[in-house]
XYZ file of C-alpha atoms in Angstrom:
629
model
C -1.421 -14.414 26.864
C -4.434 -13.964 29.033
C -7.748 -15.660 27.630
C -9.977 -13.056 29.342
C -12.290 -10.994 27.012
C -10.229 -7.757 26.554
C -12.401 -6.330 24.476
C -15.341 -3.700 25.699
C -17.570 -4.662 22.386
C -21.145 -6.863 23.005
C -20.285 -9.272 19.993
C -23.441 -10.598 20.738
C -25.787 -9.461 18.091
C -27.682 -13.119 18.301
C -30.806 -11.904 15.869
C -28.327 -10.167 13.732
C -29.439 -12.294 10.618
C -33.450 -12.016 12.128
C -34.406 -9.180 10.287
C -31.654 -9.170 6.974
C -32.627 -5.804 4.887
C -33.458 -6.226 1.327
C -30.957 -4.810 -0.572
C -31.079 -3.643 -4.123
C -28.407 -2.994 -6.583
C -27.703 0.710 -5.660
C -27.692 -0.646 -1.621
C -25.234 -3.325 -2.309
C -23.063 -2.395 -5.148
C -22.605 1.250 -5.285
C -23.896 2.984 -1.902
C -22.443 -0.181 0.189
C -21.728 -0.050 4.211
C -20.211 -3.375 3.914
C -17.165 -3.619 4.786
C -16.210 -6.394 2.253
C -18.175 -4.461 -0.732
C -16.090 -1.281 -0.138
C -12.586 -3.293 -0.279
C -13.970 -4.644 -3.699
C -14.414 -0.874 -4.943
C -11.188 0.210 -3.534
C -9.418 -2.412 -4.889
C -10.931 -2.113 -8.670
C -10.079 1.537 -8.525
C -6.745 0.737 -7.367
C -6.712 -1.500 -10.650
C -7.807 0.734 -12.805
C -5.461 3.560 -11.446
C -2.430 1.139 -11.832
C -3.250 0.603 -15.304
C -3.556 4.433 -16.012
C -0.299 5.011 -13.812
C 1.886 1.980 -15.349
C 0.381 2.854 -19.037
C 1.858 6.584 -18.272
C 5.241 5.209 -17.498
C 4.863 3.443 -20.854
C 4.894 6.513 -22.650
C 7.525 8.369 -20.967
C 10.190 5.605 -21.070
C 9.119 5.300 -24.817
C 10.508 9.153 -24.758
C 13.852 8.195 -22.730
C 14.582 4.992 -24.332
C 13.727 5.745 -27.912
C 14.232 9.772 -27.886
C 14.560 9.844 -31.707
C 11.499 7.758 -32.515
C 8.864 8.875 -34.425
C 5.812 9.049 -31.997
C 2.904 9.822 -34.455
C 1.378 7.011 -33.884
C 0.612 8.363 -30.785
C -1.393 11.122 -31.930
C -4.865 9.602 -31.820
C -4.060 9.119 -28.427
C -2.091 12.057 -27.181
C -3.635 14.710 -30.093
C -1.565 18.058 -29.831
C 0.974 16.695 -27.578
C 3.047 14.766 -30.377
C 4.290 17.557 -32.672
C 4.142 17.715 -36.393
C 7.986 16.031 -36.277
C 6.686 13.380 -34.416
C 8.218 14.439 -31.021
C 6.706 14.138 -27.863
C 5.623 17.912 -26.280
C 8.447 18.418 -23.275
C 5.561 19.756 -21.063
C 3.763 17.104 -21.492
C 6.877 14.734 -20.875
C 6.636 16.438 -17.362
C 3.016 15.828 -16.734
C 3.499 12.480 -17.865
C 6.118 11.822 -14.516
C 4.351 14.068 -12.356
C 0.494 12.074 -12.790
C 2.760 8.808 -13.097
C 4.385 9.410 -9.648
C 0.798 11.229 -7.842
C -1.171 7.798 -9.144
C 0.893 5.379 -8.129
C 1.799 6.417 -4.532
C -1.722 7.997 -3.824
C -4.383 6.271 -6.041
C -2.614 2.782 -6.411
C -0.093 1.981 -3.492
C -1.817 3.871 -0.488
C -5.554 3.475 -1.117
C -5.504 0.484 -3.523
C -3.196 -1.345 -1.328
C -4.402 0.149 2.288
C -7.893 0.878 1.254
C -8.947 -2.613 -0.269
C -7.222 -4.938 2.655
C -7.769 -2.988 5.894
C -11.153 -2.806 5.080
C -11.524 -6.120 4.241
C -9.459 -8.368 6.802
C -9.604 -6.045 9.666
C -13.406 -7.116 10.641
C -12.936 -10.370 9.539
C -9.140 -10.955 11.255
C -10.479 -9.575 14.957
C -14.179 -11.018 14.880
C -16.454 -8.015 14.103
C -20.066 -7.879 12.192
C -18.290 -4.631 10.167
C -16.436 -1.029 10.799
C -17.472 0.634 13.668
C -18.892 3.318 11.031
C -20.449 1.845 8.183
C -20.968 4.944 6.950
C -18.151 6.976 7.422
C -16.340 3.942 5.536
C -18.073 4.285 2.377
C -17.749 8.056 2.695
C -14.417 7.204 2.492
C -14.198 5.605 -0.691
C -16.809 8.259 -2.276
C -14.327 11.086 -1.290
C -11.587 8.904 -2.659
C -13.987 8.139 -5.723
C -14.389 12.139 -6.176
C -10.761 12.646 -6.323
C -9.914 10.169 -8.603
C -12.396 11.647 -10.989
C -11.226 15.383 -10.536
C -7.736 13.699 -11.021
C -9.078 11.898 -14.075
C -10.422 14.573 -15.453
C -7.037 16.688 -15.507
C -5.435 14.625 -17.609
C -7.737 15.998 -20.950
C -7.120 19.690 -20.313
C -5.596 21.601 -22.971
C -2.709 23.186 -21.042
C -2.459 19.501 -19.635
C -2.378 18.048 -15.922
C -0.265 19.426 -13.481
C 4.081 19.187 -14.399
C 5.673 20.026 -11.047
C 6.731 16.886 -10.166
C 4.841 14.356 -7.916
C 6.020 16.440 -4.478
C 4.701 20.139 -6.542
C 7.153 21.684 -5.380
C 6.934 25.543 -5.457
C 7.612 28.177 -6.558
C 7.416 26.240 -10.253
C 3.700 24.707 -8.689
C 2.791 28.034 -7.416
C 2.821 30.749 -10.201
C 0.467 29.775 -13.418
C 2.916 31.461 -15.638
C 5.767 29.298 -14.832
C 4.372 25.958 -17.058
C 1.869 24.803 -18.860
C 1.030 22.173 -15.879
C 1.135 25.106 -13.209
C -2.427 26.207 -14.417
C -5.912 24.939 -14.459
C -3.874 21.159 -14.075
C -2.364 22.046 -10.689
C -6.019 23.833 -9.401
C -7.434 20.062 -10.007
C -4.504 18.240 -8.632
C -4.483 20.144 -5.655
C -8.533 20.049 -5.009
C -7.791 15.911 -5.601
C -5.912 15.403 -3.119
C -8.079 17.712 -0.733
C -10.435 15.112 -1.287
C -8.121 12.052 -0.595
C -6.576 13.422 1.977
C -10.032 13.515 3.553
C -10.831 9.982 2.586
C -7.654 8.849 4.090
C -8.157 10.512 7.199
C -11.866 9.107 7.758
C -10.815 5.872 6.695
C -7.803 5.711 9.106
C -9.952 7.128 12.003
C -12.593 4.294 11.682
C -9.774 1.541 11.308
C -8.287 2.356 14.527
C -11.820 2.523 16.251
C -12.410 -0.587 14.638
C -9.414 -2.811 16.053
C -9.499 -1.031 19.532
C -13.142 -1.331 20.287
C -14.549 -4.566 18.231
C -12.156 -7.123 18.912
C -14.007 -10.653 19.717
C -14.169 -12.645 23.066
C -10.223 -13.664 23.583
C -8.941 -11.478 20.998
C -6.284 -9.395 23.156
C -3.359 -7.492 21.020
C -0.926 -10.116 21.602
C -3.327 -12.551 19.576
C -4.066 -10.245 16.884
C -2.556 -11.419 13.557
C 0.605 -9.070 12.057
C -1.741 -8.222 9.644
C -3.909 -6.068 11.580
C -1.174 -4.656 13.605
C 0.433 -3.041 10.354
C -2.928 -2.073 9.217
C -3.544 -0.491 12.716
C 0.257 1.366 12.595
C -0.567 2.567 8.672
C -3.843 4.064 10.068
C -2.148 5.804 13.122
C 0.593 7.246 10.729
C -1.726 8.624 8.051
C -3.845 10.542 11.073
C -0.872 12.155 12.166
C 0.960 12.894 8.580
C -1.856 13.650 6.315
C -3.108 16.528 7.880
C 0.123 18.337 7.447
C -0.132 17.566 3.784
C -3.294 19.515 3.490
C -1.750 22.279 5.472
C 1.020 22.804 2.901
C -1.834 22.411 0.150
C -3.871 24.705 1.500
C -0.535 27.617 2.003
C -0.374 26.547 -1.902
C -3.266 27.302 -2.497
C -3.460 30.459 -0.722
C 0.295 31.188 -2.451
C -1.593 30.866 -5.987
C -4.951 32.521 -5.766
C -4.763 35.188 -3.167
C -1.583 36.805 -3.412
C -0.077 35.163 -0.187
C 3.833 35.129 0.583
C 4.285 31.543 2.315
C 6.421 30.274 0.066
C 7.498 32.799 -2.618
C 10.101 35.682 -2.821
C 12.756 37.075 -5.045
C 11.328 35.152 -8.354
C 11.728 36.990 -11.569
C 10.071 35.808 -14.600
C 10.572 36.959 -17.991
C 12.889 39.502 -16.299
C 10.317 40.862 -13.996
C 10.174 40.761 -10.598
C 7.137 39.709 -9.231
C 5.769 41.394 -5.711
C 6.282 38.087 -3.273
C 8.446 38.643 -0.685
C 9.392 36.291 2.969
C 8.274 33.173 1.770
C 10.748 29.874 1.643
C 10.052 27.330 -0.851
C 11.997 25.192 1.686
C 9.362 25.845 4.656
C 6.753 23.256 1.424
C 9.438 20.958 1.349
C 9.705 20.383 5.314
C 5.730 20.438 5.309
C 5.547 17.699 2.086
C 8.255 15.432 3.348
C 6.652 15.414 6.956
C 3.926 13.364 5.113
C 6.333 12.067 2.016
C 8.471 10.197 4.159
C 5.662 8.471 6.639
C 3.979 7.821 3.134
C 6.640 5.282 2.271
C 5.598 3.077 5.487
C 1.863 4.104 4.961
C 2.450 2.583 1.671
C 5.171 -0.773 3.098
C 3.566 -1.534 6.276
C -0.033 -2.853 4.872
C 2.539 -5.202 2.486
C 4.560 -6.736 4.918
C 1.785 -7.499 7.344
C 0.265 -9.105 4.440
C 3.793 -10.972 3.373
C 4.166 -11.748 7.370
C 0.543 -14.064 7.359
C 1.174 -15.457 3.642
C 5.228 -16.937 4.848
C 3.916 -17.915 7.867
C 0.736 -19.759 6.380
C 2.871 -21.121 3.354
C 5.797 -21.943 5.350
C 3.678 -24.090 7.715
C 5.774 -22.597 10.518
C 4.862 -19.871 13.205
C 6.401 -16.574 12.602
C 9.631 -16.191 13.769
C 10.011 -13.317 16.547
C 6.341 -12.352 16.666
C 6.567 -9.869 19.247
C 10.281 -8.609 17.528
C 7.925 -7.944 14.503
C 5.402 -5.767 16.593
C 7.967 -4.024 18.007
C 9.490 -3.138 14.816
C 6.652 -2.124 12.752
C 6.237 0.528 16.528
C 9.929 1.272 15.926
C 9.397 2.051 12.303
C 6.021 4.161 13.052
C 7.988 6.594 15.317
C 11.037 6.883 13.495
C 9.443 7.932 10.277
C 8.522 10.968 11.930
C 12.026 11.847 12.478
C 13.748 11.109 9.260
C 11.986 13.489 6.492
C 14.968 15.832 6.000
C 17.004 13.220 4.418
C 14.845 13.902 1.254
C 16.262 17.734 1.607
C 20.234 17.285 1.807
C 20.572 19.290 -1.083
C 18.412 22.367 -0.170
C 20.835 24.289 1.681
C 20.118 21.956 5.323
C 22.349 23.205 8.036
C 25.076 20.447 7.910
C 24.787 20.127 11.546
C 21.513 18.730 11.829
C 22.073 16.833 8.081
C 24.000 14.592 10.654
C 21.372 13.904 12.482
C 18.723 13.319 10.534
C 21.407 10.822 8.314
C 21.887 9.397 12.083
C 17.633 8.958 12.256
C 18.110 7.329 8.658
C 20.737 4.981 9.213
C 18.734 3.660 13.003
C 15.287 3.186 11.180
C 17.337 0.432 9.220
C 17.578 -1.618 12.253
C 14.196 -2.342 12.790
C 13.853 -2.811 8.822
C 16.410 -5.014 9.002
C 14.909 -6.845 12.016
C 11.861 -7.802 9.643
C 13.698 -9.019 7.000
C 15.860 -11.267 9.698
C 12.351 -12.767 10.994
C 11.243 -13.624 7.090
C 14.237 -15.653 6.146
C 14.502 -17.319 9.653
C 10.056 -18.329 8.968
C 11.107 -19.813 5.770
C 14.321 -21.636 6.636
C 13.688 -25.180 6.282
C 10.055 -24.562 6.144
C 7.590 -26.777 4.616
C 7.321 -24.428 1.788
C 4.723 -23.953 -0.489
C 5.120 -22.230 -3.522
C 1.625 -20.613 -4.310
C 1.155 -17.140 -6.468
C 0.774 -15.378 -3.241
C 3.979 -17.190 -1.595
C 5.823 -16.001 -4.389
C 4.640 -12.590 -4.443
C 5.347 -12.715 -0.619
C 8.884 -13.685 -1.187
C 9.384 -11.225 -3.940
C 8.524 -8.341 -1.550
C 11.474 -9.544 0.638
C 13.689 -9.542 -1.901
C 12.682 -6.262 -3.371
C 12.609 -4.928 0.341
C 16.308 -6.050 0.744
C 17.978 -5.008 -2.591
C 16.130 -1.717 -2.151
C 16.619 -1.136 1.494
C 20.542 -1.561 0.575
C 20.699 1.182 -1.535
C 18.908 3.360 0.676
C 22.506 3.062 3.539
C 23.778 4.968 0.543
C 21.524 7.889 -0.156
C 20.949 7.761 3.728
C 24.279 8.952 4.213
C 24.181 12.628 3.130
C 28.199 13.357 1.907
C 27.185 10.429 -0.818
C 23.352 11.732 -1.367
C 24.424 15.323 -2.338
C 25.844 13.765 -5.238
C 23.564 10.549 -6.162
C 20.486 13.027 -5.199
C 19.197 14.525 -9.054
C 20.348 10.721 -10.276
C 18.297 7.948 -11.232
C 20.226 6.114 -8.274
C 17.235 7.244 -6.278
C 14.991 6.672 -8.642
C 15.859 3.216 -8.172
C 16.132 2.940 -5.040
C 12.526 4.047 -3.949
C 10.941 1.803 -6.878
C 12.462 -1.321 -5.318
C 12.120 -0.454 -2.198
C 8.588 1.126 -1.813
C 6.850 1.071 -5.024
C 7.875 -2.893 -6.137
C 7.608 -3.962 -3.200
C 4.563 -2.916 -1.847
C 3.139 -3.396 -5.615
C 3.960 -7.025 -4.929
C 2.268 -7.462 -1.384
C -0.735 -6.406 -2.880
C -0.371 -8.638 -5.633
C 0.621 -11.461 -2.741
C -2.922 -10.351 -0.536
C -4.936 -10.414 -3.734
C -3.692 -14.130 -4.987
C -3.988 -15.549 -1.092
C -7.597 -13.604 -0.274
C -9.219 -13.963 -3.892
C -11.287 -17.256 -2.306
C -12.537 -15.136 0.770
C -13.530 -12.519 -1.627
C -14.991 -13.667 -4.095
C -15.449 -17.668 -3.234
C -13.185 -19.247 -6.639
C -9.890 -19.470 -6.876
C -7.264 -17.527 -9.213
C -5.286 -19.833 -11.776
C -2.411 -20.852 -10.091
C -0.255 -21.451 -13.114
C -1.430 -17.986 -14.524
C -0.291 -16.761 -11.559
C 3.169 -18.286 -11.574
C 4.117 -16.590 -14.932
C 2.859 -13.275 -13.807
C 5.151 -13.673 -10.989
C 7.841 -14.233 -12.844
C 7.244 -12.285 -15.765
C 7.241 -9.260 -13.303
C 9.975 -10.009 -10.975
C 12.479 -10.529 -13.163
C 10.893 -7.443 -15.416
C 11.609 -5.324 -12.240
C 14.790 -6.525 -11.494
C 15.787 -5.691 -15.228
C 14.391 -2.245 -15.264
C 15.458 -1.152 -11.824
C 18.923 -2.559 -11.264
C 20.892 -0.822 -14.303
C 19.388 2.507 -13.313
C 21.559 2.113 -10.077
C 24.486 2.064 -12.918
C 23.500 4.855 -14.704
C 22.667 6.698 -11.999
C 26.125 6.304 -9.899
C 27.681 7.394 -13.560
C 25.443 10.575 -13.420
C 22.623 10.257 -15.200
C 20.123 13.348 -14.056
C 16.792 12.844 -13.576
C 13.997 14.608 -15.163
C 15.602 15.389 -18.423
C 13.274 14.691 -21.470
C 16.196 14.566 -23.859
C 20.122 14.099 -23.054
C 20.956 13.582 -26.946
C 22.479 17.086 -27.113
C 25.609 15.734 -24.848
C 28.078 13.792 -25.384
C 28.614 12.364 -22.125
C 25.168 10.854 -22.455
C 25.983 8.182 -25.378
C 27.047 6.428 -22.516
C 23.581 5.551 -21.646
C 21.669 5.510 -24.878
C 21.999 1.459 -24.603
C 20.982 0.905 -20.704
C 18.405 3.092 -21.442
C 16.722 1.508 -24.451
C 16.770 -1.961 -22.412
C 15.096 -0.472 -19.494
C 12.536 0.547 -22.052
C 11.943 -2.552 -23.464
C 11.922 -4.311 -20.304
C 9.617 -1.891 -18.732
C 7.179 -1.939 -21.610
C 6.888 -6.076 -21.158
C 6.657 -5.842 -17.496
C 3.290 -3.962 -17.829
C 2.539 -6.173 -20.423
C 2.730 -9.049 -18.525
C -0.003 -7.487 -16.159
C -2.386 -8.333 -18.249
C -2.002 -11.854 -17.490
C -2.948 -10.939 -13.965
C -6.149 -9.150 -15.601
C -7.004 -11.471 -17.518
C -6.777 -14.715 -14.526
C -8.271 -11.878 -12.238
C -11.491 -11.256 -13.937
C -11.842 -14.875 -15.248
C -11.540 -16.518 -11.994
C -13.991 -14.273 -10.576
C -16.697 -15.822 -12.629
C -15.242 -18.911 -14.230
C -12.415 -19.984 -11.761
C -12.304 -23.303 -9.597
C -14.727 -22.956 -6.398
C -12.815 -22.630 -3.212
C -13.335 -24.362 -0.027
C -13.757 -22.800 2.697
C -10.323 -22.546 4.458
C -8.310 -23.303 0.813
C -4.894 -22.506 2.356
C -5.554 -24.331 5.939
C -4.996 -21.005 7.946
C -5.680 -20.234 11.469
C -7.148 -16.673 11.319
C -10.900 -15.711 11.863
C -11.686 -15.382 8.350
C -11.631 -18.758 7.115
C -14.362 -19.814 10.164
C -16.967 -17.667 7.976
C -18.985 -18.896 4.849
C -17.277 -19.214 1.779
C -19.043 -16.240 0.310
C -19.752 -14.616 3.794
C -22.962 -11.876 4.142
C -23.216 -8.318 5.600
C -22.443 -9.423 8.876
C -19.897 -12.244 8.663
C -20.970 -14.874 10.746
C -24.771 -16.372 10.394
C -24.779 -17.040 14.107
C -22.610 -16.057 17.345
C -18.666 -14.921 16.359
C -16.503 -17.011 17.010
C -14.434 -16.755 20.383
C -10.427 -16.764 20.607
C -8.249 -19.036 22.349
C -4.575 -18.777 21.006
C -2.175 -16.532 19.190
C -2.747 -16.592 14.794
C 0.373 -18.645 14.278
C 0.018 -22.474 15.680
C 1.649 -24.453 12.744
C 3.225 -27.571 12.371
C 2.985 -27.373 16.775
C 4.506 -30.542 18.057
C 2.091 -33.433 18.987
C -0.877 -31.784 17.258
C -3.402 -33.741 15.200
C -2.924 -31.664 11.974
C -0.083 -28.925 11.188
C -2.590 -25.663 11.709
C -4.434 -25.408 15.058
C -6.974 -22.332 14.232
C -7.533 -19.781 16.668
C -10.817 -20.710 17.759
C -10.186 -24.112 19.024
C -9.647 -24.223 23.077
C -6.757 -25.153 24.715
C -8.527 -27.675 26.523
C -8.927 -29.001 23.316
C -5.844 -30.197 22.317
C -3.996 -31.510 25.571
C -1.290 -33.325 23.080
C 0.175 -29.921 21.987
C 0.354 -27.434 24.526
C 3.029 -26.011 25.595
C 3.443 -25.661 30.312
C 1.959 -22.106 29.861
C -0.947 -22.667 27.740
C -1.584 -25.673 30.085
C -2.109 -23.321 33.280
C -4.571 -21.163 31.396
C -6.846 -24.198 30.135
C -8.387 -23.945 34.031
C -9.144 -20.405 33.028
C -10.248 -20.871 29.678
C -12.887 -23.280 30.970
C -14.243 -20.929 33.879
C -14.944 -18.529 31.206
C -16.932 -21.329 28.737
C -19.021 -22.318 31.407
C -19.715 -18.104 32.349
C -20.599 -17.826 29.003
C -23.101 -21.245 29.486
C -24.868 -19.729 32.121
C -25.087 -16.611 30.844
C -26.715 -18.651 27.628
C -28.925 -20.539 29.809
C -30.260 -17.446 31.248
C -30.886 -16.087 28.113
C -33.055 -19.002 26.646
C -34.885 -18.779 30.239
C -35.705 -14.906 29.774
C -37.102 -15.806 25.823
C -39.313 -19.009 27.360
């Protein structure tokens, strides 16, 4: 590790806080280039979304575990959609999954998740006054602001939001008389995600700028916390995947409103045959799953570099295999690319090359597994400490191993083609991506509440809403594995009209039930949330004793970070419990010269260095302070 400045930025800025600019209320709350003020207003969206998404999921699994019950009650909610027998409308069931899936992994899991913490700990983790554009970042979250409104708004049309199914897949997505959902609702859906697919793209562009070009004095890449290299990874995989997501929009569009071909032919409705010819719904599905399947790591990446810094700082231990983790999260950002047809076993794939994208499938678990490996090994006989965000942290892994388990199976494609329609999978990608990513978010939120917002959360809040909702997930998730293997299909509204279904009239009820109090127990996270923002204990300013750069700012840190000079780097993010130190964290700003008792031969040889450089800077000082006299 070489203590030379790698970085090309002037982190200078010594008048920065010379000439502060008043601010009003529009300047700092709404219209905000701060970095830290945008994460806030992605991550209250992503709240609000995950409310809207979960309370969605409510509804529908009051449909599949109660399909007799008398919904009226809903009707003052739901108006037209509950039928004069009391019955949920089976379009609306439809729009109900589709929203339910588009919310969660767009709205909640990729800019919630991605939005709020790589905005906020990627200036603070590398030593930078703010983005490189301050701008284009809160263009971001406008365009992402826009979309979740035009999304919004689809839900109160009166043929209802868009039905297709999260992925749209066409041609039932590209012909308005197909289903109620495939009109006005899929126009909005798709002119949404125009819009978030170009707030994903400008926010990913500046991230990368940001952690190549404004690291601090000593900050190389092989000191940069795990954090910000899966933030950096998730940034580089949504500028390469996205756009082909908006290509197979925009073919959609095209398919719908000006009589294009790209992906209809032969379709007969109503017994007529409609005039689309050469098109391949198949040629969507390789377009969508070139994006769907790098969507699961844009989604899992941010939460395990998030998991990665809250073991390590909880387990008062240095993270084991830190350059093993780097080169697995690089493993796992080129192998995403090469794995998408594993989604499409079932659509006629040449078997031939089904073999080797199941090969692709079954390699990227190596470097998943590699991760896990490097999580249990940090917390073996670690000096552990069991806050909300450790929990939440050690949730993820085991949500990321159960899930990851079941994915050897539906990786392999002889056993996929005939788990596939099954709620095996539906399973599988719950645990795997939307649990446990749902629960590194909840982990960065509980660890980083004190940096955001100076107080701290209620701890003992915070333990029941951890266990409230891991053992909630684990009961709604695991016997949908059973019914699945047994056969259960997926996307049926209703299965009380066969008889092989009483099977599952039982396991389905429960996962009801357990479902419904597993989003009720999120409200104890609201609640402690919302409280402790106003009424909750005052942090200090480095609560958890951590070594990264955002515990050297103020407790309640300005546009700008640091009132005076940033901070220089000296060592690598993850000097616990280091033999012979003073103290069991060393942070990353202290010199090596500075602690002689605990370094290690090779840190020795570079204090000579290290001190060259301090007395460069001196002179440089010096001359500064002459120039001003």
């Amino acid at each position: 590790m070489a203590v030379a400045n790698v970085s090309a930025h002037d982190v200078s800025h010594h008048d920065h806080h010379d000439h502060e600019h008043k601010e009003n209320f529009i300047t700092k709350y709404i219209f905000s280039t701060d970095h830290k003020m945008i994460a806030k207003q992605y991550l209250i969206s992503g709240m609000f979304w995950a409310f809207i998404g979960g309370f969605l999921s409510v509804l529908f699994r009051l449909q599949l575990g109660f399909p007799e019950m008398d919904l009226s009650f809903l009707r003052p909610l739901l108006g037209g959609w509950i039928d004069s027998s009391g019955k949920l409308d089976p379009n609306f069931y439809l729009a109900l999954v589709t929203m339910h899936g588009t919310i969660m992994v767009f709205f909640v899991l990729t800019a919630g998740l991605s939005g709020t913490f790589s905005n906020f700990l990627i200036p603070l983790q590398i030593g930078a006054r703010d983005m490189a554009s301050g701008f284009m970042n809160m263009l971001s979250y406008w365009f992402f602001f826009i979309s979740g409104v035009i999304m919004f708004a689809s839900l109160f049309l009166e043929k209802g939001p868009a039905a297709g199914g999260w992925v749209v897949y066409p041609p039932l997505s590209a012909l308005e008389q197909a289903i109620p959902g495939s009109g006005l609702g899929m126009t909005l859906w798709l002119i949404a995600m125009t819009f978030f697919i170009a707030s994903s793209l400008l926010g990913g562009i500046n991230y990368i700028t940001t952690v190549i070009n404004l690291r601090t004095k000593g900050m190389s890449f092989s000191r940069l916390p795990l954090t910000i290299w899966a933030f950096f990874l998730t940034a580089v995989i949504g500028l390469l995947s996205f756009p082909v997501l908006f290509s197979a929009a925009l073919l959609l569009v095209f398919d719908r409103s000006f009589g294009t071909s790209f992906y209809l032919s032969d379709i007969y409705i109503g017994g007529e045959a409609l005039p689309n010819t050469g098109g391949s719904a198949v040629l969507y599905q390789h377009l969508f799953w070139f994006l769907g399947h790098p969507e699961v790591y844009i989604v899992l990446l941010p939460a395990l570099g998030i998991t990665s810094e809250i073991i390590a700082t909880n387990s008062r231990k240095p993270i084991f295999g830190y350059k093993a983790m780097i080169i697995s999260m690089l493993g796992i950002t080129i192998l995403s690319f090469v794995v998408w047809a594993h989604h499409m076993f079932v659509s006629g794939l040449n078997p031939f090359l089904g073999s080797i994208f199941m090969f692709l499938t079954l390699i990227i678990a190596v470097p998943s597994a590699v991760k896990v490996f490097n999580y249990l090994t940090t917390l073996w006989r670690g000096n552990l400490r069991f806050t909300p965000g450790m929990l939440f942290s050690i949730g993820l892994v085991s949500f990321f191993i159960s899930g990851g388990l079941t994915g050897i199976f539906l990786g392999n494609s002889a056993i996929d083609i005939q788990l596939h329609d099954t709620y095996f999978v539906v399973a599988h990608f719950h645990l795997v991506m939307g649990s446990a990513s749902f629960f590194g978010m909840m982990a960065g939120i509980y660890h980083w509440f004190p940096k955001m917002f100076g107080r701290m959360m209620d701890e003992k809040l915070g333990h029941v809403h951890f266990w409230l909702t891991f053992v909630g997930v684990y009961m709604v998730f695991f016997p949908m594995h059973y019914i699945g293997i047994a056969g259960f299909p997926r996307r049926y509204y209703s299965w009380t009209n066969y008889s092989f279904s009483d099977m599952y009239t039982d396991l389905n009820m429960f996962v009801s039930v357990a479902a419904i109090v597993t989003f009720g127990a999120q409200m104890i996270f609201v609640f402690n949330f919302f409280y402790s923002m106003y009424k909750g204990r005052k942090a200090s300013a480095n609560p958890w004793q951590s070594n990264t750069l955002e515990w050297t700012t103020p407790i309640s840190p300005g546009h700008g970070n640091w009132p005076g000079e940033i901070p220089a780097v000296y060592r690598w993010p993850y000097d616990y419990s280091k033999p012979g130190a003073k103290e069991d964290f060393i942070p990353q700003t202290v010199p090596l010269s500075a602690t002689p008792e605990s370094n290690l031969p090779h840190e020795n040889k570079l204090v000579q260095l290290e001190k060259e450089i301090m007395a460069e800077e001196g002179d440089v000082l010096v001359a500064d302070e002459s120039k001003g006299s």
